[in-house]
Amino acid sequence: MRAPHTPIIAWAVTTGESGMRAQARGLAEAVADAVIEKTVGGRFAAPWAGGATADRLAPPWPDLLVTCGRRSAATSIAVRKASGGRTVTVHVQDPRWRANAFDLIVAMEHDPIPAGPKVLKVATALHDLTPTNLAEAARVWRGRLAPLGRPLAGVMIGGTTQRQVFTLEDGRRLLAGLERLRAEAGAALAISPSRRTPPSIVALLRDAFKNDPRVLVWDLESENPYRGILASADLLVVSGDSVSMVSEALCTSRPVEVFDVRSPNHQAFLDRLVALG
């Protein structure tokens, strides 16, 4: 006789960045029966303190704790200790901490942490996209994206990071490429800037395509079309500053063009994917 299933409760804990949240949530949802998202403060903030933008962490401790990003690593270590080792801790990305402080670390191939008994190296960033939620996004956005016509190119734009600045000149080069795509391939464009995209770049694109009925540029205020575009586009153009966005685009099985890769780590990430075929 099969033993009754005990539901697995997981916390997905990050410092609140959307890319970190998607990675932690995606892994937790793939394993657990119920997932609770929580936000903590910086790297050395007390994990149970809470605050204006942070959740207070307290018992009962979860069965599984998934953290993502270096600044949440201390939370994983603290909860593991506070739970007496009952909580299984999985940290996504290189925590810059000794591996035996966690039950498992999931890190990208280009991260410097070496593979080992407690370190799993992966080719792409984790995410929370599934065939089911992409199909739902396609259904929800069909009425708003279908009038643009086919072929539809989805354009996902990141922005300035700690390692590079997304300049107005970068925006002009992106615009020139998109205008060629419109003229030469007859592609409609669904453009999704992010919160990191400089306002000057968004304004440049909106002004350039303001009279084109086959181009949508998200205004960053209405409902975010990101998933709908991923699910509906015939091809995808993604800025190279975000490994997470490139990884999410690749999970759709659509052709993906990466714009402006400058980071050596990001180039190594793409080179490995090409080598894998």
mmCIF file of C-alpha atoms in Angstrom:
data_model
loop_
_atom_site.group_PDB
_atom_site.id
_atom_site.type_symbol
_atom_site.label_atom_id
_atom_site.label_comp_id
_atom_site.label_asym_id
_atom_site.label_seq_id
_atom_site.Cartn_x
_atom_site.Cartn_y
_atom_site.Cartn_z
ATOM 1 C CA MET A 1 0.000 0.000 0.000
ATOM 2 C CA ARG A 2 1.380 3.387 -1.016
ATOM 3 C CA ALA A 3 2.142 5.761 1.860
ATOM 4 C CA PRO A 4 0.066 8.967 1.847
ATOM 5 C CA HIS A 5 1.774 11.915 0.202
ATOM 6 C CA THR A 6 2.946 14.620 2.584
ATOM 7 C CA PRO A 7 2.710 18.005 0.860
ATOM 8 C CA ILE A 8 6.045 19.755 0.360
ATOM 9 C CA ILE A 9 5.982 23.394 1.435
ATOM 10 C CA ALA A 10 8.613 25.668 -0.104
ATOM 11 C CA TRP A 11 9.720 29.244 0.334
ATOM 12 C CA ALA A 12 11.184 31.085 -2.651
ATOM 13 C CA VAL A 13 13.291 33.839 -1.107
ATOM 14 C CA THR A 14 15.100 36.641 -2.945
ATOM 15 C CA THR A 15 15.923 40.313 -2.561
ATOM 16 C CA GLY A 16 13.050 41.132 -4.904
ATOM 17 C CA GLU A 17 14.559 41.473 -8.382
ATOM 18 C CA SER A 18 12.204 40.044 -11.014
ATOM 19 C CA GLY A 19 14.854 37.812 -12.596
ATOM 20 C CA MET A 20 15.863 36.378 -9.221
ATOM 21 C CA ARG A 21 12.234 35.808 -8.275
ATOM 22 C CA ALA A 22 11.528 33.912 -11.499
ATOM 23 C CA GLN A 23 14.489 31.586 -10.967
ATOM 24 C CA ALA A 24 13.724 30.800 -7.324
ATOM 25 C CA ARG A 25 9.997 30.464 -7.945
ATOM 26 C CA GLY A 26 10.485 28.283 -11.016
ATOM 27 C CA LEU A 27 12.634 25.743 -9.187
ATOM 28 C CA ALA A 28 10.402 25.735 -6.106
ATOM 29 C CA GLU A 29 7.225 25.246 -8.158
ATOM 30 C CA ALA A 30 8.799 22.325 -10.022
ATOM 31 C CA VAL A 31 9.380 20.471 -6.743
ATOM 32 C CA ALA A 32 6.909 21.625 -4.096
ATOM 33 C CA ASP A 33 3.160 21.364 -3.662
ATOM 34 C CA ALA A 34 2.876 24.906 -2.306
ATOM 35 C CA VAL A 35 5.259 27.839 -2.791
ATOM 36 C CA ILE A 36 5.357 31.008 -0.716
ATOM 37 C CA GLU A 37 7.421 33.903 -2.065
ATOM 38 C CA LYS A 38 9.295 36.068 0.409
ATOM 39 C CA THR A 39 11.588 39.075 0.090
ATOM 40 C CA VAL A 40 14.559 39.745 2.356
ATOM 41 C CA GLY A 41 16.963 42.646 2.804
ATOM 42 C CA GLY A 42 20.599 42.854 1.774
ATOM 43 C CA ARG A 43 23.365 40.314 2.131
ATOM 44 C CA PHE A 44 24.024 40.870 5.834
ATOM 45 C CA ALA A 45 20.508 41.833 6.985
ATOM 46 C CA ALA A 46 19.039 39.637 9.724
ATOM 47 C CA PRO A 47 16.674 37.288 7.833
ATOM 48 C CA TRP A 48 13.968 37.417 10.518
ATOM 49 C CA ALA A 49 14.002 41.164 11.030
ATOM 50 C CA GLY A 50 11.515 42.136 8.328
ATOM 51 C CA GLY A 51 11.036 45.772 7.455
ATOM 52 C CA ALA A 52 9.334 48.161 5.071
ATOM 53 C CA THR A 53 10.298 46.135 1.988
ATOM 54 C CA ALA A 54 11.266 42.804 3.554
ATOM 55 C CA ASP A 55 9.253 39.916 4.948
ATOM 56 C CA ARG A 56 9.839 38.625 8.453
ATOM 57 C CA LEU A 57 10.956 35.001 8.400
ATOM 58 C CA ALA A 58 9.787 32.846 11.298
ATOM 59 C CA PRO A 59 8.739 29.262 12.096
ATOM 60 C CA PRO A 60 7.203 27.029 11.006
ATOM 61 C CA TRP A 61 10.159 26.582 8.684
ATOM 62 C CA PRO A 62 9.492 25.219 5.184
ATOM 63 C CA ASP A 63 10.449 21.785 3.918
ATOM 64 C CA LEU A 64 12.370 23.429 1.077
ATOM 65 C CA LEU A 65 14.014 26.847 0.875
ATOM 66 C CA VAL A 66 15.092 28.118 -2.553
ATOM 67 C CA THR A 67 17.147 31.304 -2.576
ATOM 68 C CA CYS A 68 18.613 33.106 -5.576
ATOM 69 C CA GLY A 69 21.359 35.701 -5.814
ATOM 70 C CA ARG A 70 24.392 36.331 -3.656
ATOM 71 C CA ARG A 71 22.590 38.719 -1.306
ATOM 72 C CA SER A 72 20.106 36.062 -0.179
ATOM 73 C CA ALA A 73 22.724 33.392 0.561
ATOM 74 C CA ALA A 74 22.993 34.378 4.232
ATOM 75 C CA THR A 75 19.252 33.800 4.621
ATOM 76 C CA SER A 76 19.616 30.238 3.356
ATOM 77 C CA ILE A 77 22.403 29.518 5.823
ATOM 78 C CA ALA A 78 20.500 31.079 8.730
ATOM 79 C CA VAL A 79 17.244 29.199 8.054
ATOM 80 C CA ARG A 80 19.104 25.919 7.637
ATOM 81 C CA LYS A 81 20.635 26.413 11.081
ATOM 82 C CA ALA A 82 17.423 27.667 12.710
ATOM 83 C CA SER A 83 15.448 24.675 11.420
ATOM 84 C CA GLY A 84 17.990 22.262 12.833
ATOM 85 C CA GLY A 85 18.766 21.049 9.338
ATOM 86 C CA ARG A 86 15.162 20.009 8.646
ATOM 87 C CA THR A 87 14.761 22.580 5.869
ATOM 88 C CA VAL A 88 16.469 21.526 2.638
ATOM 89 C CA THR A 89 18.273 24.565 1.242
ATOM 90 C CA VAL A 90 18.933 25.101 -2.466
ATOM 91 C CA HIS A 91 20.732 28.222 -3.624
ATOM 92 C CA VAL A 92 20.566 29.363 -7.250
ATOM 93 C CA GLN A 93 23.657 31.140 -8.674
ATOM 94 C CA ASP A 94 27.137 31.263 -7.172
ATOM 95 C CA PRO A 95 26.697 32.337 -3.514
ATOM 96 C CA ARG A 96 30.419 33.136 -3.113
ATOM 97 C CA TRP A 97 30.254 30.941 -0.025
ATOM 98 C CA ARG A 98 31.523 27.471 0.782
ATOM 99 C CA ALA A 99 29.365 24.805 -0.841
ATOM 100 C CA ASN A 100 28.805 22.737 2.317
ATOM 101 C CA ALA A 101 26.815 25.624 3.816
ATOM 102 C CA PHE A 102 23.935 24.553 1.516
ATOM 103 C CA ASP A 103 22.277 21.276 0.606
ATOM 104 C CA LEU A 104 22.616 22.118 -3.099
ATOM 105 C CA ILE A 105 23.870 24.975 -5.271
ATOM 106 C CA VAL A 106 22.580 25.361 -8.838
ATOM 107 C CA ALA A 107 24.969 27.539 -10.846
ATOM 108 C CA MET A 108 25.487 28.490 -14.470
ATOM 109 C CA GLU A 109 28.354 26.908 -16.388
ATOM 110 C CA HIS A 110 30.093 30.295 -16.637
ATOM 111 C CA ASP A 111 29.946 30.878 -12.869
ATOM 112 C CA PRO A 112 33.388 30.409 -11.280
ATOM 113 C CA ILE A 113 32.221 27.942 -8.620
ATOM 114 C CA PRO A 114 33.439 24.436 -9.587
ATOM 115 C CA ALA A 115 31.053 21.512 -9.984
ATOM 116 C CA GLY A 116 31.001 19.061 -7.100
ATOM 117 C CA PRO A 117 28.795 16.815 -4.947
ATOM 118 C CA LYS A 118 26.767 19.832 -3.826
ATOM 119 C CA VAL A 119 27.117 21.988 -6.960
ATOM 120 C CA LEU A 120 25.014 21.345 -10.070
ATOM 121 C CA LYS A 121 26.112 23.301 -13.168
ATOM 122 C CA VAL A 122 23.411 24.167 -15.737
ATOM 123 C CA ALA A 123 23.553 25.541 -19.292
ATOM 124 C CA THR A 124 20.798 28.164 -18.996
ATOM 125 C CA ALA A 125 19.279 30.228 -16.230
ATOM 126 C CA LEU A 126 16.334 28.733 -14.357
ATOM 127 C CA HIS A 127 12.913 30.302 -14.886
ATOM 128 C CA ASP A 128 9.241 29.758 -14.157
ATOM 129 C CA LEU A 129 7.988 29.348 -17.725
ATOM 130 C CA THR A 130 6.191 26.116 -18.599
ATOM 131 C CA PRO A 131 4.232 24.907 -21.638
ATOM 132 C CA THR A 132 1.073 25.403 -19.592
ATOM 133 C CA ASN A 133 1.618 29.011 -18.541
ATOM 134 C CA LEU A 134 2.953 29.959 -21.984
ATOM 135 C CA ALA A 135 -0.165 28.509 -23.611
ATOM 136 C CA GLU A 136 -2.288 30.512 -21.186
ATOM 137 C CA ALA A 137 -0.309 33.683 -21.975
ATOM 138 C CA ALA A 138 -0.832 33.111 -25.698
ATOM 139 C CA ARG A 139 -4.562 32.752 -25.109
ATOM 140 C CA VAL A 140 -4.792 35.893 -22.956
ATOM 141 C CA TRP A 141 -2.805 38.047 -25.388
ATOM 142 C CA ARG A 142 -4.153 36.659 -28.674
ATOM 143 C CA GLY A 143 -6.696 39.419 -29.142
ATOM 144 C CA ARG A 144 -4.159 42.185 -28.513
ATOM 145 C CA LEU A 145 -1.249 40.786 -30.531
ATOM 146 C CA ALA A 146 -3.084 39.172 -33.475
ATOM 147 C CA PRO A 147 -3.946 42.538 -35.128
ATOM 148 C CA LEU A 148 -0.210 43.210 -35.577
ATOM 149 C CA GLY A 149 -0.079 40.404 -38.138
ATOM 150 C CA ARG A 150 2.516 37.805 -39.095
ATOM 151 C CA PRO A 151 5.369 37.200 -38.966
ATOM 152 C CA LEU A 152 5.612 38.647 -35.472
ATOM 153 C CA ALA A 153 8.997 39.484 -33.957
ATOM 154 C CA GLY A 154 9.091 39.774 -30.188
ATOM 155 C CA VAL A 155 11.714 42.216 -28.931
ATOM 156 C CA MET A 156 12.829 41.902 -25.295
ATOM 157 C CA ILE A 157 14.982 44.785 -24.076
ATOM 158 C CA GLY A 158 16.957 44.850 -20.841
ATOM 159 C CA GLY A 159 19.061 47.877 -20.041
ATOM 160 C CA THR A 160 21.849 49.207 -17.914
ATOM 161 C CA THR A 161 23.551 46.762 -15.527
ATOM 162 C CA GLN A 162 26.476 46.935 -13.128
ATOM 163 C CA ARG A 163 28.730 45.795 -15.967
ATOM 164 C CA GLN A 164 27.495 47.888 -18.882
ATOM 165 C CA VAL A 165 25.514 51.000 -19.725
ATOM 166 C CA PHE A 166 22.751 50.852 -22.320
ATOM 167 C CA THR A 167 23.440 54.121 -24.131
ATOM 168 C CA LEU A 168 21.339 56.140 -26.547
ATOM 169 C CA GLU A 169 23.745 55.067 -29.298
ATOM 170 C CA ASP A 170 22.995 51.430 -28.394
ATOM 171 C CA GLY A 171 19.326 52.266 -28.722
ATOM 172 C CA ARG A 172 19.873 53.776 -32.161
ATOM 173 C CA ARG A 173 21.693 50.641 -33.323
ATOM 174 C CA LEU A 174 18.844 48.494 -32.015
ATOM 175 C CA LEU A 175 16.315 50.725 -33.771
ATOM 176 C CA ALA A 176 18.212 50.464 -37.065
ATOM 177 C CA GLY A 177 18.133 46.675 -36.833
ATOM 178 C CA LEU A 178 14.420 46.643 -36.058
ATOM 179 C CA GLU A 179 13.673 48.975 -38.964
ATOM 180 C CA ARG A 180 15.541 46.576 -41.281
ATOM 181 C CA LEU A 181 13.505 43.694 -39.875
ATOM 182 C CA ARG A 182 10.309 45.605 -40.656
ATOM 183 C CA ALA A 183 11.421 46.564 -44.166
ATOM 184 C CA GLU A 184 13.165 43.396 -45.328
ATOM 185 C CA ALA A 185 11.168 40.649 -43.606
ATOM 186 C CA GLY A 186 7.859 42.464 -43.289
ATOM 187 C CA ALA A 187 7.801 41.519 -39.620
ATOM 188 C CA ALA A 188 5.455 43.126 -37.137
ATOM 189 C CA LEU A 189 7.124 44.080 -33.849
ATOM 190 C CA ALA A 190 5.969 43.560 -30.270
ATOM 191 C CA ILE A 191 8.530 45.388 -28.131
ATOM 192 C CA SER A 192 8.809 44.791 -24.386
ATOM 193 C CA PRO A 193 11.190 47.143 -22.550
ATOM 194 C CA SER A 194 12.046 46.368 -18.932
ATOM 195 C CA ARG A 195 12.300 48.460 -15.794
ATOM 196 C CA ARG A 196 16.039 48.707 -16.516
ATOM 197 C CA THR A 197 15.552 50.163 -19.986
ATOM 198 C CA PRO A 198 16.575 53.854 -19.991
ATOM 199 C CA PRO A 199 13.565 56.138 -20.615
ATOM 200 C CA SER A 200 15.450 57.723 -23.523
ATOM 201 C CA ILE A 201 15.530 54.349 -25.312
ATOM 202 C CA VAL A 202 11.819 53.750 -24.753
ATOM 203 C CA ALA A 203 11.060 57.258 -26.030
ATOM 204 C CA LEU A 204 13.261 56.694 -29.094
ATOM 205 C CA LEU A 205 11.392 53.520 -30.040
ATOM 206 C CA ARG A 206 7.952 54.924 -29.333
ATOM 207 C CA ASP A 207 8.659 57.999 -31.450
ATOM 208 C CA ALA A 208 10.106 55.977 -34.342
ATOM 209 C CA PHE A 209 7.108 53.639 -34.558
ATOM 210 C CA LYS A 210 4.300 55.921 -33.355
ATOM 211 C CA ASN A 211 2.531 55.868 -36.739
ATOM 212 C CA ASP A 212 3.104 52.197 -37.519
ATOM 213 C CA PRO A 213 0.015 50.077 -36.761
ATOM 214 C CA ARG A 214 2.080 46.879 -36.902
ATOM 215 C CA VAL A 215 4.359 47.841 -34.014
ATOM 216 C CA LEU A 216 3.522 47.669 -30.306
ATOM 217 C CA VAL A 217 5.864 49.273 -27.759
ATOM 218 C CA TRP A 218 4.866 48.512 -24.173
ATOM 219 C CA ASP A 219 4.377 51.679 -22.098
ATOM 220 C CA LEU A 220 5.652 50.077 -18.826
ATOM 221 C CA GLU A 221 2.386 51.090 -17.129
ATOM 222 C CA SER A 222 -0.304 48.823 -18.549
ATOM 223 C CA GLU A 223 -0.306 45.036 -18.177
ATOM 224 C CA ASN A 224 3.102 43.602 -19.045
ATOM 225 C CA PRO A 225 2.931 41.697 -22.375
ATOM 226 C CA TYR A 226 6.261 39.893 -21.804
ATOM 227 C CA ARG A 227 4.890 36.362 -21.489
ATOM 228 C CA GLY A 228 2.317 36.947 -24.190
ATOM 229 C CA ILE A 229 5.040 38.026 -26.602
ATOM 230 C CA LEU A 230 7.257 35.060 -25.727
ATOM 231 C CA ALA A 231 4.349 32.702 -26.310
ATOM 232 C CA SER A 232 3.079 34.316 -29.520
ATOM 233 C CA ALA A 233 6.084 35.552 -31.512
ATOM 234 C CA ASP A 234 7.485 33.762 -34.558
ATOM 235 C CA LEU A 235 11.009 34.937 -33.719
ATOM 236 C CA LEU A 236 12.597 36.723 -30.775
ATOM 237 C CA VAL A 237 15.198 39.476 -30.467
ATOM 238 C CA VAL A 238 16.704 39.737 -26.974
ATOM 239 C CA SER A 239 19.261 42.211 -25.646
ATOM 240 C CA GLY A 240 22.418 40.464 -24.502
ATOM 241 C CA ASP A 241 22.660 42.077 -21.064
ATOM 242 C CA SER A 242 20.321 39.501 -19.495
ATOM 243 C CA VAL A 243 21.136 35.789 -19.368
ATOM 244 C CA SER A 244 17.701 35.261 -17.800
ATOM 245 C CA MET A 245 15.831 36.826 -20.722
ATOM 246 C CA VAL A 246 17.896 34.882 -23.259
ATOM 247 C CA SER A 247 17.218 31.652 -21.333
ATOM 248 C CA GLU A 248 13.486 32.362 -21.226
ATOM 249 C CA ALA A 249 13.440 33.105 -24.954
ATOM 250 C CA LEU A 250 15.241 29.844 -25.713
ATOM 251 C CA CYS A 251 12.651 27.786 -23.831
ATOM 252 C CA THR A 252 10.027 28.762 -26.439
ATOM 253 C CA SER A 253 11.866 26.923 -29.269
ATOM 254 C CA ARG A 254 11.508 30.040 -31.454
ATOM 255 C CA PRO A 255 14.537 31.385 -33.369
ATOM 256 C CA VAL A 256 16.405 33.791 -31.064
ATOM 257 C CA GLU A 257 18.658 36.679 -32.114
ATOM 258 C CA VAL A 258 20.769 38.215 -29.341
ATOM 259 C CA PHE A 259 21.590 41.918 -29.618
ATOM 260 C CA ASP A 260 24.783 43.488 -28.279
ATOM 261 C CA VAL A 261 26.633 40.975 -26.105
ATOM 262 C CA ARG A 262 29.497 42.684 -24.256
ATOM 263 C CA SER A 263 30.021 40.703 -21.064
ATOM 264 C CA PRO A 264 32.654 37.940 -21.432
ATOM 265 C CA ASN A 265 30.514 35.720 -19.186
ATOM 266 C CA HIS A 266 27.458 36.279 -21.358
ATOM 267 C CA GLN A 267 29.450 35.567 -24.518
ATOM 268 C CA ALA A 268 30.774 32.368 -22.936
ATOM 269 C CA PHE A 269 27.178 31.423 -22.068
ATOM 270 C CA LEU A 270 26.114 31.838 -25.712
ATOM 271 C CA ASP A 271 29.201 30.063 -27.051
ATOM 272 C CA ARG A 272 28.420 27.030 -24.875
ATOM 273 C CA LEU A 273 24.846 26.924 -26.147
ATOM 274 C CA VAL A 274 26.028 27.074 -29.759
ATOM 275 C CA ALA A 275 28.481 24.255 -29.044
ATOM 276 C CA LEU A 276 25.636 22.175 -27.608
ATOM 277 C CA GLY A 277 23.740 22.648 -30.875
#
